[in-house]
PDB file of C-alpha atoms in Angstrom:
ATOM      1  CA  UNK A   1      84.890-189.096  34.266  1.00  0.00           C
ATOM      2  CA  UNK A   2      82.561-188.372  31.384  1.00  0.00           C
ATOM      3  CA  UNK A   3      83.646-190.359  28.230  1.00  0.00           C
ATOM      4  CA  UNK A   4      80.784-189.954  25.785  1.00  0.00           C
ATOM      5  CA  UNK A   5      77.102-188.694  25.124  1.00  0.00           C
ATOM      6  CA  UNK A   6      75.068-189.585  22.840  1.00  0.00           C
ATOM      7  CA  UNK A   7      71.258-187.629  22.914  1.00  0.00           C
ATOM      8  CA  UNK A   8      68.362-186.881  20.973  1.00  0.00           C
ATOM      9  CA  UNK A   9      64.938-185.194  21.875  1.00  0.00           C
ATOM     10  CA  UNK A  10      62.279-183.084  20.422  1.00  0.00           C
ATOM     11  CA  UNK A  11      60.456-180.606  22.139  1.00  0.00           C
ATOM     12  CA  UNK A  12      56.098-180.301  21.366  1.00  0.00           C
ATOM     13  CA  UNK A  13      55.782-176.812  22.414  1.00  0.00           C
ATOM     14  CA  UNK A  14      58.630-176.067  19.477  1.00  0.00           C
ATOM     15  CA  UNK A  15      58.692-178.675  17.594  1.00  0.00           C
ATOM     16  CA  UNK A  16      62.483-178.416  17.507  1.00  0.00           C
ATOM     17  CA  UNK A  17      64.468-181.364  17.511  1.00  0.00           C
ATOM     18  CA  UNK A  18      67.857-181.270  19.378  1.00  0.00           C
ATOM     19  CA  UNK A  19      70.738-184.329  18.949  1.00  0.00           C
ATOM     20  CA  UNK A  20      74.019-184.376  19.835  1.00  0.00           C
ATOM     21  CA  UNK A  21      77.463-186.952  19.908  1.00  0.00           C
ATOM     22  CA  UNK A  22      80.065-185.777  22.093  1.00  0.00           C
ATOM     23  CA  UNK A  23      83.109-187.120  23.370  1.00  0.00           C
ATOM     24  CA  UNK A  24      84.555-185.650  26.858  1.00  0.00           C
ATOM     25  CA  UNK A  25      88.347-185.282  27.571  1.00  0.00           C
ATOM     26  CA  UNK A  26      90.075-185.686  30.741  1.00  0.00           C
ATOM     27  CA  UNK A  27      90.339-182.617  33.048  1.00  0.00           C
ATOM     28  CA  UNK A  28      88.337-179.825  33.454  1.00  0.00           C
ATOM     29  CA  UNK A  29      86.186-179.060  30.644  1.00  0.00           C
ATOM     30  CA  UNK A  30      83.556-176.692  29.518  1.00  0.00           C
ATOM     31  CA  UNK A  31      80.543-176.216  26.924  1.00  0.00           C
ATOM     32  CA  UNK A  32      80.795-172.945  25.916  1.00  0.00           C
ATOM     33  CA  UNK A  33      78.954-171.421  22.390  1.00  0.00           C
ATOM     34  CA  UNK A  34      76.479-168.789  21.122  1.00  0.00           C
ATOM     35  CA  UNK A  35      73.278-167.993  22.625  1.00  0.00           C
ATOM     36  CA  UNK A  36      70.309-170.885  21.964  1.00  0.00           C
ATOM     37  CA  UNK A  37      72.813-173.675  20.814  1.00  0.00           C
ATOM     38  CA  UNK A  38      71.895-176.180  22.901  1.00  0.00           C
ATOM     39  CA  UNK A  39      74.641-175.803  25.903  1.00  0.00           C
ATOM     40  CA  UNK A  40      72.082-175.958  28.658  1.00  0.00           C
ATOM     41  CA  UNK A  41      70.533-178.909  27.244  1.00  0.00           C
ATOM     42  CA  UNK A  42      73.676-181.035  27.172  1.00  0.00           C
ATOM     43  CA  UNK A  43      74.233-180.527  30.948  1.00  0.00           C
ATOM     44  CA  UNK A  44      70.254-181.630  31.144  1.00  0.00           C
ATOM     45  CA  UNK A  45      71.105-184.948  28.830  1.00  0.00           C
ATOM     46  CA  UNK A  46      74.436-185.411  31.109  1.00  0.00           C
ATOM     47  CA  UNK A  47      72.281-185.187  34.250  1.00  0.00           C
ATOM     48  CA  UNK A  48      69.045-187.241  33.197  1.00  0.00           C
ATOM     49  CA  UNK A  49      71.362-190.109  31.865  1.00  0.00           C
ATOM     50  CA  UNK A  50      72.523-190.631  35.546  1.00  0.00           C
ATOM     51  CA  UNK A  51      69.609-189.448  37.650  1.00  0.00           C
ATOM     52  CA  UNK A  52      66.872-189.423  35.446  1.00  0.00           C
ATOM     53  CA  UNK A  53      63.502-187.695  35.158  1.00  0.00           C
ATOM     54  CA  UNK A  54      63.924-185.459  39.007  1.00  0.00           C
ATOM     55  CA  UNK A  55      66.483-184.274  36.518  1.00  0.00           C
ATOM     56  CA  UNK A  56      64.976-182.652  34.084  1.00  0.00           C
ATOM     57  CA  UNK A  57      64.068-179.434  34.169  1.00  0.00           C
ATOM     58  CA  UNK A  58      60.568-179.808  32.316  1.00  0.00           C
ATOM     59  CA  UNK A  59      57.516-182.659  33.094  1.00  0.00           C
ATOM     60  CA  UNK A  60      58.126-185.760  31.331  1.00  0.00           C
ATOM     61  CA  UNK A  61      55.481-184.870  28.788  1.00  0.00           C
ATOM     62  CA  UNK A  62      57.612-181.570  27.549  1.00  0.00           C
ATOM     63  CA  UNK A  63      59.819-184.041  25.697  1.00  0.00           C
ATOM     64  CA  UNK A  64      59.172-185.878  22.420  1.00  0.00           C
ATOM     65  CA  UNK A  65      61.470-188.704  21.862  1.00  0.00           C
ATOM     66  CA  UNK A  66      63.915-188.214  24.264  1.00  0.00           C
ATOM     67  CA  UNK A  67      67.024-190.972  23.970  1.00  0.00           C
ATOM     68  CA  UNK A  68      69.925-190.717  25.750  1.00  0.00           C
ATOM     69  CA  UNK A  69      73.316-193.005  25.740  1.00  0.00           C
ATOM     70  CA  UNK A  70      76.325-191.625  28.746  1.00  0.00           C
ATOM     71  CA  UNK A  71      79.719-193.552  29.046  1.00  0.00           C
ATOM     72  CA  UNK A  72      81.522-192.810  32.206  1.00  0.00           C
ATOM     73  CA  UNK A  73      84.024-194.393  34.484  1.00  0.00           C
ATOM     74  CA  UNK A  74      84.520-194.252  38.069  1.00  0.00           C
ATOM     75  CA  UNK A  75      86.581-196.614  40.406  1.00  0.00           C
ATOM     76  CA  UNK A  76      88.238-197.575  37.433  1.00  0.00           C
ATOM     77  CA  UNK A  77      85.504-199.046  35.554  1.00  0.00           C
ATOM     78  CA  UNK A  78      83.689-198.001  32.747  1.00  0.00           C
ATOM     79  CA  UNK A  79      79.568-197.771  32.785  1.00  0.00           C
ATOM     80  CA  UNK A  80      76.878-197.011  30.183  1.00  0.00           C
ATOM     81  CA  UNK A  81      73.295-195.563  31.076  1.00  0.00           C
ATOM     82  CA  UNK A  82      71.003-195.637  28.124  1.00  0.00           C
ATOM     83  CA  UNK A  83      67.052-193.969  28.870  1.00  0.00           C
ATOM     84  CA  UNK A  84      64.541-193.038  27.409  1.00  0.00           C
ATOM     85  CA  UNK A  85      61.208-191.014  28.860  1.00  0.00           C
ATOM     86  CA  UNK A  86      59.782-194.753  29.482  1.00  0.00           C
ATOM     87  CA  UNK A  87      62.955-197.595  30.064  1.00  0.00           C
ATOM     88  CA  UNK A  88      66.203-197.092  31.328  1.00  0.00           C
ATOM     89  CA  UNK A  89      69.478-199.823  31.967  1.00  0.00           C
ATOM     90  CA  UNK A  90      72.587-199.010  33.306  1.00  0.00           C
ATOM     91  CA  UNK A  91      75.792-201.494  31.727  1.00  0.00           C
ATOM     92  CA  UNK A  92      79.169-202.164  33.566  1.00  0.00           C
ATOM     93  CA  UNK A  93      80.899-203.153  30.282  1.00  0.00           C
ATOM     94  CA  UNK A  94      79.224-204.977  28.191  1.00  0.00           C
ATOM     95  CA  UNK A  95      76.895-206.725  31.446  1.00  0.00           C
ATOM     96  CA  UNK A  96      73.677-205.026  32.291  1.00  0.00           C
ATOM     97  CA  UNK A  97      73.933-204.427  36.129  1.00  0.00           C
ATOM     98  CA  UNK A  98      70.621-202.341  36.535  1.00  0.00           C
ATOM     99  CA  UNK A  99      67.530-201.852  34.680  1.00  0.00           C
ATOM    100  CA  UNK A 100      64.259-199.794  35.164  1.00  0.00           C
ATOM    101  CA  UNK A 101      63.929-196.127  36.070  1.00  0.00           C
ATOM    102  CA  UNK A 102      64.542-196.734  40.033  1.00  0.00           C
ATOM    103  CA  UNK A 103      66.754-199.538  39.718  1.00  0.00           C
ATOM    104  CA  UNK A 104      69.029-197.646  37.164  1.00  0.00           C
ATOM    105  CA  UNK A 105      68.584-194.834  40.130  1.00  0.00           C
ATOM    106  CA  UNK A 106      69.706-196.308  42.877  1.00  0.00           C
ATOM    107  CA  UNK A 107      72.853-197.690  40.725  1.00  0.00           C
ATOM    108  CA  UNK A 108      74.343-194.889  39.394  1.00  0.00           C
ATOM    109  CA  UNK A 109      74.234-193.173  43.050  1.00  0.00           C
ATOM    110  CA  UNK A 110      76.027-196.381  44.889  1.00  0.00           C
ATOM    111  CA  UNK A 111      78.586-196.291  42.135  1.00  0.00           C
ATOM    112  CA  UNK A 112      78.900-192.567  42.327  1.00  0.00           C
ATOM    113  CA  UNK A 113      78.849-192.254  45.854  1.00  0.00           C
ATOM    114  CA  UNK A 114      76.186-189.271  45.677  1.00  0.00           C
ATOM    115  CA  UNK A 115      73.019-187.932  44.388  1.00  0.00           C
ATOM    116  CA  UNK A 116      71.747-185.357  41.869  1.00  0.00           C
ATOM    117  CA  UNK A 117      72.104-182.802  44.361  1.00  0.00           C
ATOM    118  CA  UNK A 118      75.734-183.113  45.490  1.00  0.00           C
ATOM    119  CA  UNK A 119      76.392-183.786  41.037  1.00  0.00           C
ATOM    120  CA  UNK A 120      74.953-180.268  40.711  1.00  0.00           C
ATOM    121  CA  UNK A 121      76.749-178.364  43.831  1.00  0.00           C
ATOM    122  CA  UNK A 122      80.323-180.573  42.951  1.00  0.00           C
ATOM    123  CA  UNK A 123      80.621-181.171  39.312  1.00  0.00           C
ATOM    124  CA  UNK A 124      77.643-178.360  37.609  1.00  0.00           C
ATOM    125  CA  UNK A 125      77.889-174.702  36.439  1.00  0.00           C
ATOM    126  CA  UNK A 126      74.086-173.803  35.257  1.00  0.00           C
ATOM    127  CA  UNK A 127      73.586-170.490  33.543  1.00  0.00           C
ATOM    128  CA  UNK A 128      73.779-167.825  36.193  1.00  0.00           C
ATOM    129  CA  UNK A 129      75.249-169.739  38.745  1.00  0.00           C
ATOM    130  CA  UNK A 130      78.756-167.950  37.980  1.00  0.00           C
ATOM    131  CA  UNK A 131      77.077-165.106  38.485  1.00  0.00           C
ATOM    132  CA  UNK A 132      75.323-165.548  41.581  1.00  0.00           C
ATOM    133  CA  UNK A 133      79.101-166.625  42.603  1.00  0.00           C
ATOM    134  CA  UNK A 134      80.693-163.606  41.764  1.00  0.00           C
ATOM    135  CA  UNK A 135      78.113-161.289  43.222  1.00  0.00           C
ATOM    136  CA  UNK A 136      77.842-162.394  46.659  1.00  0.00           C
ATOM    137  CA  UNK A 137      79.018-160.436  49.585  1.00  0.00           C
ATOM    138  CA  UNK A 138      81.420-161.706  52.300  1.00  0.00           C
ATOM    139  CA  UNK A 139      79.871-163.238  54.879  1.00  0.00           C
TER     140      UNK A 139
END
């Protein structure tokens, strides 16, 4: 279960700057709001924090002081990833179980049980993917 995230990141090609602090309820949830708010980017944030840069949907270099901070528990205990573009450590509690890009990697997956790809069929919506639901033909 999500519990909290914490982001900030700037864009060069825009120059915007995009920052968030949100905390996550139990049970299904959902971002929802206007057009250009920022919704797709919090799913991005959500998903770098635990898989990290294969995550993104940009190269490294298309963000500008990106920080991110994601509390979560699973198996009953409660873990923090913090990363930036360059360092990354991964905290069970208070204790720092992983550190580096890889190592923080290979972590969150063993406590998860899966990868980016199974988070994105399992617990991910993108924009459109409702859609594509909705429209497809019985097979």
């Amino acid at each position: 279960m999500l519990n909290r995230l914490i982001y900030s990141v700037t864009f060069p090609s825009t120059g915007r700057t995009l920052s968030g602090d949100f905390s996550f309820q139990e049970g299904f949830g959902a971002i929802t709001g206007p057009n250009e708010a920022g919704k797709s980017v919090i799913l991005e944030m959500i998903r770098y924090s635990l898989f990290g840069s294969r995550a993104l949907r940009g190269k490294a270099d298309d963000y500008k002081n990106l920080k991110v901070e994601l509390s979560f528990t699973a198996k009953g205990e409660t873990y923090t990833t913090k990363r930036t573009i360059t360092t990354a450590k991964i905290f069970r509690d208070e204790t720092e179980i992983a550190n580096g890009q890889k190592g923080v990697n290979t972590k969150v997956t063993e406590i998860l049980g899966f990868g980016l790809e199974v988070f994105d069929t399992a617990c991910v919506a993108n924009q459109g993917d409702i859609e594509k639901l909705g429209a497809m033909l019985p097979s």
